[in-house]
Amino acid sequence: MKRKFADRRGWERILDKRYAAADTVREGFEGRVALIEFLNVREPLWKDYGDLPICLVDKGYQWLQHFPDHGSYALTTMFDDRGEVIQWYIDICDGVGEDGGIPWLDDLYLDLVVLPSGETKILDAEELDEALKTGAIDRKTHSRAWEELKRISQAVKRGEFCLLEKAREDRAMLSSRLRHV
């Protein structure tokens, strides 16, 4: 498993960034929310889902991340330089925590992407299966990852995954707190 920090420390693609985080309690969510703004990048990051390449990181882009106190996921809402949502990226994780005020997640390989069109995509299932095969995770953890992904996917389809709708509000709340890191 790979530990990922909200401030994206060590990511060489990022040359300059600003960051802010806050504890948040609201109906349907209790945890830490973090916002990172990419001021300068070595090169943009593109993802191709088969039909259309999508830029995920470039100058002026922001990622808003939700780390729930209770749950086996972390949500990243990716915004372009105009403030439009590019995608919601849900990491299924083995746990979340905090180190020196910076939230982190232990990535459990499996991911769910929700596009603004409502289309969803499951990513990295083969990485989860490979982790089971190599003994990096056990069968119980493998099953738990799939159960969490299915639970979240069903909530998204029913319109009950409230964080998707709250992302703009949380981004606005943290924007004024952004500082160079």
PDB file of C-alpha atoms in Angstrom:
ATOM      1  CA  MET A   1       0.000   0.000   0.000  1.00  0.00           C
ATOM      2  CA  LYS A   2       1.084   3.512  -0.709  1.00  0.00           C
ATOM      3  CA  ARG A   3       0.537   6.378   1.730  1.00  0.00           C
ATOM      4  CA  LYS A   4      -0.627   9.544  -0.026  1.00  0.00           C
ATOM      5  CA  PHE A   5      -0.500  12.941   1.689  1.00  0.00           C
ATOM      6  CA  ALA A   6      -2.954  15.754   0.965  1.00  0.00           C
ATOM      7  CA  ASP A   7      -0.147  18.255   0.332  1.00  0.00           C
ATOM      8  CA  ARG A   8       1.294  15.921  -2.356  1.00  0.00           C
ATOM      9  CA  ARG A   9       4.751  16.093  -0.795  1.00  0.00           C
ATOM     10  CA  GLY A  10       7.452  14.618  -2.936  1.00  0.00           C
ATOM     11  CA  TRP A  11       5.460  14.823  -6.163  1.00  0.00           C
ATOM     12  CA  GLU A  12       8.098  16.152  -8.546  1.00  0.00           C
ATOM     13  CA  ARG A  13       5.495  17.295 -11.073  1.00  0.00           C
ATOM     14  CA  ILE A  14       4.596  20.167  -8.703  1.00  0.00           C
ATOM     15  CA  LEU A  15       7.016  23.104  -8.729  1.00  0.00           C
ATOM     16  CA  ASP A  16       4.963  25.553  -6.641  1.00  0.00           C
ATOM     17  CA  LYS A  17       1.767  25.091  -4.655  1.00  0.00           C
ATOM     18  CA  ARG A  18      -0.524  26.521  -2.010  1.00  0.00           C
ATOM     19  CA  TYR A  19      -2.348  24.432   0.583  1.00  0.00           C
ATOM     20  CA  ALA A  20      -5.003  24.696   3.296  1.00  0.00           C
ATOM     21  CA  ALA A  21      -6.888  22.218   5.497  1.00  0.00           C
ATOM     22  CA  ALA A  22      -9.635  22.304   8.104  1.00  0.00           C
ATOM     23  CA  ASP A  23     -11.672  19.971  10.266  1.00  0.00           C
ATOM     24  CA  THR A  24     -15.260  19.832   9.054  1.00  0.00           C
ATOM     25  CA  VAL A  25     -18.450  18.517  10.594  1.00  0.00           C
ATOM     26  CA  ARG A  26     -21.685  18.495   8.626  1.00  0.00           C
ATOM     27  CA  GLU A  27     -24.574  16.173   7.961  1.00  0.00           C
ATOM     28  CA  GLY A  28     -23.138  13.112   6.238  1.00  0.00           C
ATOM     29  CA  PHE A  29     -19.471  13.978   6.810  1.00  0.00           C
ATOM     30  CA  GLU A  30     -17.078  14.417   9.682  1.00  0.00           C
ATOM     31  CA  GLY A  31     -13.370  14.653   8.984  1.00  0.00           C
ATOM     32  CA  ARG A  32     -10.620  16.709   7.434  1.00  0.00           C
ATOM     33  CA  VAL A  33     -10.928  18.702   4.195  1.00  0.00           C
ATOM     34  CA  ALA A  34      -7.832  19.870   2.319  1.00  0.00           C
ATOM     35  CA  LEU A  35      -7.319  22.084  -0.733  1.00  0.00           C
ATOM     36  CA  ILE A  36      -4.181  22.177  -2.834  1.00  0.00           C
ATOM     37  CA  GLU A  37      -3.633  24.664  -5.654  1.00  0.00           C
ATOM     38  CA  PHE A  38      -0.992  23.957  -8.285  1.00  0.00           C
ATOM     39  CA  LEU A  39       0.688  27.282  -9.064  1.00  0.00           C
ATOM     40  CA  ASN A  40       3.397  25.877 -11.302  1.00  0.00           C
ATOM     41  CA  VAL A  41       3.923  22.359 -12.638  1.00  0.00           C
ATOM     42  CA  ARG A  42       6.743  20.656 -14.508  1.00  0.00           C
ATOM     43  CA  GLU A  43       4.190  19.387 -17.029  1.00  0.00           C
ATOM     44  CA  PRO A  44       0.420  18.884 -17.104  1.00  0.00           C
ATOM     45  CA  LEU A  45      -1.037  15.507 -16.151  1.00  0.00           C
ATOM     46  CA  TRP A  46      -3.466  13.994 -18.642  1.00  0.00           C
ATOM     47  CA  LYS A  47      -5.715  10.958 -18.263  1.00  0.00           C
ATOM     48  CA  ASP A  48      -7.380   9.202 -21.184  1.00  0.00           C
ATOM     49  CA  TYR A  49     -10.546   7.281 -20.396  1.00  0.00           C
ATOM     50  CA  GLY A  50     -10.779   5.974 -23.943  1.00  0.00           C
ATOM     51  CA  ASP A  51     -12.772   8.620 -25.732  1.00  0.00           C
ATOM     52  CA  LEU A  52     -11.443  11.919 -24.495  1.00  0.00           C
ATOM     53  CA  PRO A  53      -8.188  12.992 -22.859  1.00  0.00           C
ATOM     54  CA  ILE A  54      -8.752  14.966 -19.652  1.00  0.00           C
ATOM     55  CA  CYS A  55      -6.202  17.288 -18.054  1.00  0.00           C
ATOM     56  CA  LEU A  56      -6.096  16.650 -14.292  1.00  0.00           C
ATOM     57  CA  VAL A  57      -3.176  18.874 -13.235  1.00  0.00           C
ATOM     58  CA  ASP A  58      -1.922  22.139 -14.690  1.00  0.00           C
ATOM     59  CA  LYS A  59      -1.219  25.688 -13.536  1.00  0.00           C
ATOM     60  CA  GLY A  60      -4.133  27.085 -11.549  1.00  0.00           C
ATOM     61  CA  TYR A  61      -5.826  23.713 -11.029  1.00  0.00           C
ATOM     62  CA  GLN A  62      -7.028  22.753  -7.551  1.00  0.00           C
ATOM     63  CA  TRP A  63      -7.731  19.466  -5.807  1.00  0.00           C
ATOM     64  CA  LEU A  64     -10.140  19.408  -2.887  1.00  0.00           C
ATOM     65  CA  GLN A  65      -9.778  16.313  -0.728  1.00  0.00           C
ATOM     66  CA  HIS A  66     -12.179  14.884   1.866  1.00  0.00           C
ATOM     67  CA  PHE A  67     -10.748  12.507   4.485  1.00  0.00           C
ATOM     68  CA  PRO A  68     -13.616  11.100   6.590  1.00  0.00           C
ATOM     69  CA  ASP A  69     -12.965  10.187  10.221  1.00  0.00           C
ATOM     70  CA  HIS A  70     -15.060   7.073   9.688  1.00  0.00           C
ATOM     71  CA  GLY A  71     -14.924   5.359   6.315  1.00  0.00           C
ATOM     72  CA  SER A  72     -12.589   3.531   4.008  1.00  0.00           C
ATOM     73  CA  TYR A  73     -12.335   6.129   1.281  1.00  0.00           C
ATOM     74  CA  ALA A  74     -11.019   9.569   0.458  1.00  0.00           C
ATOM     75  CA  LEU A  75     -12.616  11.837  -2.137  1.00  0.00           C
ATOM     76  CA  THR A  76     -10.637  14.175  -4.399  1.00  0.00           C
ATOM     77  CA  THR A  77     -12.589  16.737  -6.409  1.00  0.00           C
ATOM     78  CA  MET A  78     -10.422  18.058  -9.230  1.00  0.00           C
ATOM     79  CA  PHE A  79     -11.075  21.599 -10.490  1.00  0.00           C
ATOM     80  CA  ASP A  80      -9.617  23.227 -13.599  1.00  0.00           C
ATOM     81  CA  ASP A  81      -8.255  26.778 -13.699  1.00  0.00           C
ATOM     82  CA  ARG A  82     -11.784  28.137 -14.324  1.00  0.00           C
ATOM     83  CA  GLY A  83     -13.156  26.422 -11.214  1.00  0.00           C
ATOM     84  CA  GLU A  84     -15.054  23.761 -13.149  1.00  0.00           C
ATOM     85  CA  VAL A  85     -15.145  20.207 -11.803  1.00  0.00           C
ATOM     86  CA  ILE A  86     -13.038  17.903 -13.969  1.00  0.00           C
ATOM     87  CA  GLN A  87     -13.845  14.742 -12.031  1.00  0.00           C
ATOM     88  CA  TRP A  88     -14.422  13.280  -8.590  1.00  0.00           C
ATOM     89  CA  TYR A  89     -11.848  10.608  -7.726  1.00  0.00           C
ATOM     90  CA  ILE A  90     -12.655   8.251  -4.873  1.00  0.00           C
ATOM     91  CA  ASP A  91      -9.733   6.290  -3.443  1.00  0.00           C
ATOM     92  CA  ILE A  92     -10.727   3.171  -1.563  1.00  0.00           C
ATOM     93  CA  CYS A  93      -8.324   3.052   1.358  1.00  0.00           C
ATOM     94  CA  ASP A  94      -7.185   0.964   4.253  1.00  0.00           C
ATOM     95  CA  GLY A  95      -7.281   3.974   6.532  1.00  0.00           C
ATOM     96  CA  VAL A  96      -6.878   7.720   6.810  1.00  0.00           C
ATOM     97  CA  GLY A  97      -4.943   9.718   9.358  1.00  0.00           C
ATOM     98  CA  GLU A  98      -2.940  12.846   9.950  1.00  0.00           C
ATOM     99  CA  ASP A  99       0.747  13.632  10.335  1.00  0.00           C
ATOM    100  CA  GLY A 100       1.757  17.115  11.479  1.00  0.00           C
ATOM    101  CA  GLY A 101      -1.636  18.493  10.474  1.00  0.00           C
ATOM    102  CA  ILE A 102      -1.473  16.978   6.979  1.00  0.00           C
ATOM    103  CA  PRO A 103      -4.118  14.325   6.216  1.00  0.00           C
ATOM    104  CA  TRP A 104      -3.062  11.090   4.541  1.00  0.00           C
ATOM    105  CA  LEU A 105      -4.621   7.925   3.172  1.00  0.00           C
ATOM    106  CA  ASP A 106      -3.312   4.393   2.784  1.00  0.00           C
ATOM    107  CA  ASP A 107      -4.314   3.647  -0.804  1.00  0.00           C
ATOM    108  CA  LEU A 108      -5.982   0.271  -1.268  1.00  0.00           C
ATOM    109  CA  TYR A 109      -5.496   0.379  -5.057  1.00  0.00           C
ATOM    110  CA  LEU A 110      -9.178   0.370  -6.103  1.00  0.00           C
ATOM    111  CA  ASP A 111     -10.687   3.675  -7.290  1.00  0.00           C
ATOM    112  CA  LEU A 112     -13.984   5.060  -8.537  1.00  0.00           C
ATOM    113  CA  VAL A 113     -14.099   8.052 -10.885  1.00  0.00           C
ATOM    114  CA  VAL A 114     -17.259  10.095 -11.312  1.00  0.00           C
ATOM    115  CA  LEU A 115     -17.302  12.432 -14.311  1.00  0.00           C
ATOM    116  CA  PRO A 116     -19.464  15.579 -14.443  1.00  0.00           C
ATOM    117  CA  SER A 117     -21.687  13.749 -16.975  1.00  0.00           C
ATOM    118  CA  GLY A 118     -22.551  11.226 -14.244  1.00  0.00           C
ATOM    119  CA  GLU A 119     -20.576   8.455 -15.917  1.00  0.00           C
ATOM    120  CA  THR A 120     -18.546   6.331 -13.507  1.00  0.00           C
ATOM    121  CA  LYS A 121     -15.385   4.316 -14.058  1.00  0.00           C
ATOM    122  CA  ILE A 122     -13.738   1.719 -11.833  1.00  0.00           C
ATOM    123  CA  LEU A 123      -9.945   1.956 -11.932  1.00  0.00           C
ATOM    124  CA  ASP A 124      -7.049  -0.232 -10.801  1.00  0.00           C
ATOM    125  CA  ALA A 125      -8.984  -3.427 -10.052  1.00  0.00           C
ATOM    126  CA  GLU A 126      -6.036  -5.340 -11.501  1.00  0.00           C
ATOM    127  CA  GLU A 127      -3.700  -3.669  -8.989  1.00  0.00           C
ATOM    128  CA  LEU A 128      -5.957  -4.803  -6.139  1.00  0.00           C
ATOM    129  CA  ASP A 129      -5.989  -8.358  -7.519  1.00  0.00           C
ATOM    130  CA  GLU A 130      -2.199  -8.309  -7.922  1.00  0.00           C
ATOM    131  CA  ALA A 131      -1.783  -7.150  -4.311  1.00  0.00           C
ATOM    132  CA  LEU A 132      -3.843 -10.154  -3.209  1.00  0.00           C
ATOM    133  CA  LYS A 133      -1.835 -12.496  -5.420  1.00  0.00           C
ATOM    134  CA  THR A 134       1.503 -11.254  -4.085  1.00  0.00           C
ATOM    135  CA  GLY A 135       0.369 -11.282  -0.453  1.00  0.00           C
ATOM    136  CA  ALA A 136       0.505  -7.482  -0.014  1.00  0.00           C
ATOM    137  CA  ILE A 137      -3.105  -7.741   1.216  1.00  0.00           C
ATOM    138  CA  ASP A 138      -5.238 -10.639   2.439  1.00  0.00           C
ATOM    139  CA  ARG A 139      -8.557 -11.904   1.056  1.00  0.00           C
ATOM    140  CA  LYS A 140     -10.544 -10.090   3.767  1.00  0.00           C
ATOM    141  CA  THR A 141      -8.970  -6.733   2.802  1.00  0.00           C
ATOM    142  CA  HIS A 142      -9.568  -7.480  -0.895  1.00  0.00           C
ATOM    143  CA  SER A 143     -13.256  -8.176  -0.212  1.00  0.00           C
ATOM    144  CA  ARG A 144     -13.587  -5.123   2.024  1.00  0.00           C
ATOM    145  CA  ALA A 145     -12.217  -2.896  -0.767  1.00  0.00           C
ATOM    146  CA  TRP A 146     -14.804  -4.208  -3.243  1.00  0.00           C
ATOM    147  CA  GLU A 147     -17.626  -3.871  -0.686  1.00  0.00           C
ATOM    148  CA  GLU A 148     -16.694  -0.229  -0.019  1.00  0.00           C
ATOM    149  CA  LEU A 149     -16.475   0.547  -3.741  1.00  0.00           C
ATOM    150  CA  LYS A 150     -19.900  -1.018  -4.370  1.00  0.00           C
ATOM    151  CA  ARG A 151     -21.430   0.860  -1.419  1.00  0.00           C
ATOM    152  CA  ILE A 152     -20.103   4.195  -2.653  1.00  0.00           C
ATOM    153  CA  SER A 153     -20.969   3.463  -6.290  1.00  0.00           C
ATOM    154  CA  GLN A 154     -24.583   2.705  -5.331  1.00  0.00           C
ATOM    155  CA  ALA A 155     -24.758   5.884  -3.226  1.00  0.00           C
ATOM    156  CA  VAL A 156     -23.451   7.910  -6.185  1.00  0.00           C
ATOM    157  CA  LYS A 157     -26.036   6.362  -8.535  1.00  0.00           C
ATOM    158  CA  ARG A 158     -28.855   7.118  -6.069  1.00  0.00           C
ATOM    159  CA  GLY A 159     -27.620  10.721  -5.659  1.00  0.00           C
ATOM    160  CA  GLU A 160     -26.871  10.083  -1.982  1.00  0.00           C
ATOM    161  CA  PHE A 161     -23.109  10.668  -1.922  1.00  0.00           C
ATOM    162  CA  CYS A 162     -23.481  14.238  -0.622  1.00  0.00           C
ATOM    163  CA  LEU A 163     -19.804  15.206  -0.827  1.00  0.00           C
ATOM    164  CA  LEU A 164     -20.019  15.515  -4.611  1.00  0.00           C
ATOM    165  CA  GLU A 165     -22.459  18.377  -4.190  1.00  0.00           C
ATOM    166  CA  LYS A 166     -20.620  19.965  -1.253  1.00  0.00           C
ATOM    167  CA  ALA A 167     -17.258  20.195  -3.042  1.00  0.00           C
ATOM    168  CA  ARG A 168     -17.749  23.719  -4.415  1.00  0.00           C
ATOM    169  CA  GLU A 169     -18.858  24.974  -1.005  1.00  0.00           C
ATOM    170  CA  ASP A 170     -15.846  23.404   0.745  1.00  0.00           C
ATOM    171  CA  ARG A 171     -13.490  24.738  -1.932  1.00  0.00           C
ATOM    172  CA  ALA A 172     -14.824  28.262  -1.382  1.00  0.00           C
ATOM    173  CA  MET A 173     -14.413  27.887   2.385  1.00  0.00           C
ATOM    174  CA  LEU A 174     -10.742  26.870   2.070  1.00  0.00           C
ATOM    175  CA  SER A 175      -9.692  29.164  -0.809  1.00  0.00           C
ATOM    176  CA  SER A 176      -9.129  32.168   1.452  1.00  0.00           C
ATOM    177  CA  ARG A 177      -6.864  30.066   3.712  1.00  0.00           C
ATOM    178  CA  LEU A 178      -4.456  28.901   0.986  1.00  0.00           C
ATOM    179  CA  ARG A 179      -0.758  29.381   1.878  1.00  0.00           C
ATOM    180  CA  HIS A 180       2.512  28.460   0.172  1.00  0.00           C
ATOM    181  CA  VAL A 181       3.986  25.183   1.397  1.00  0.00           C
TER     182      VAL A 181
END
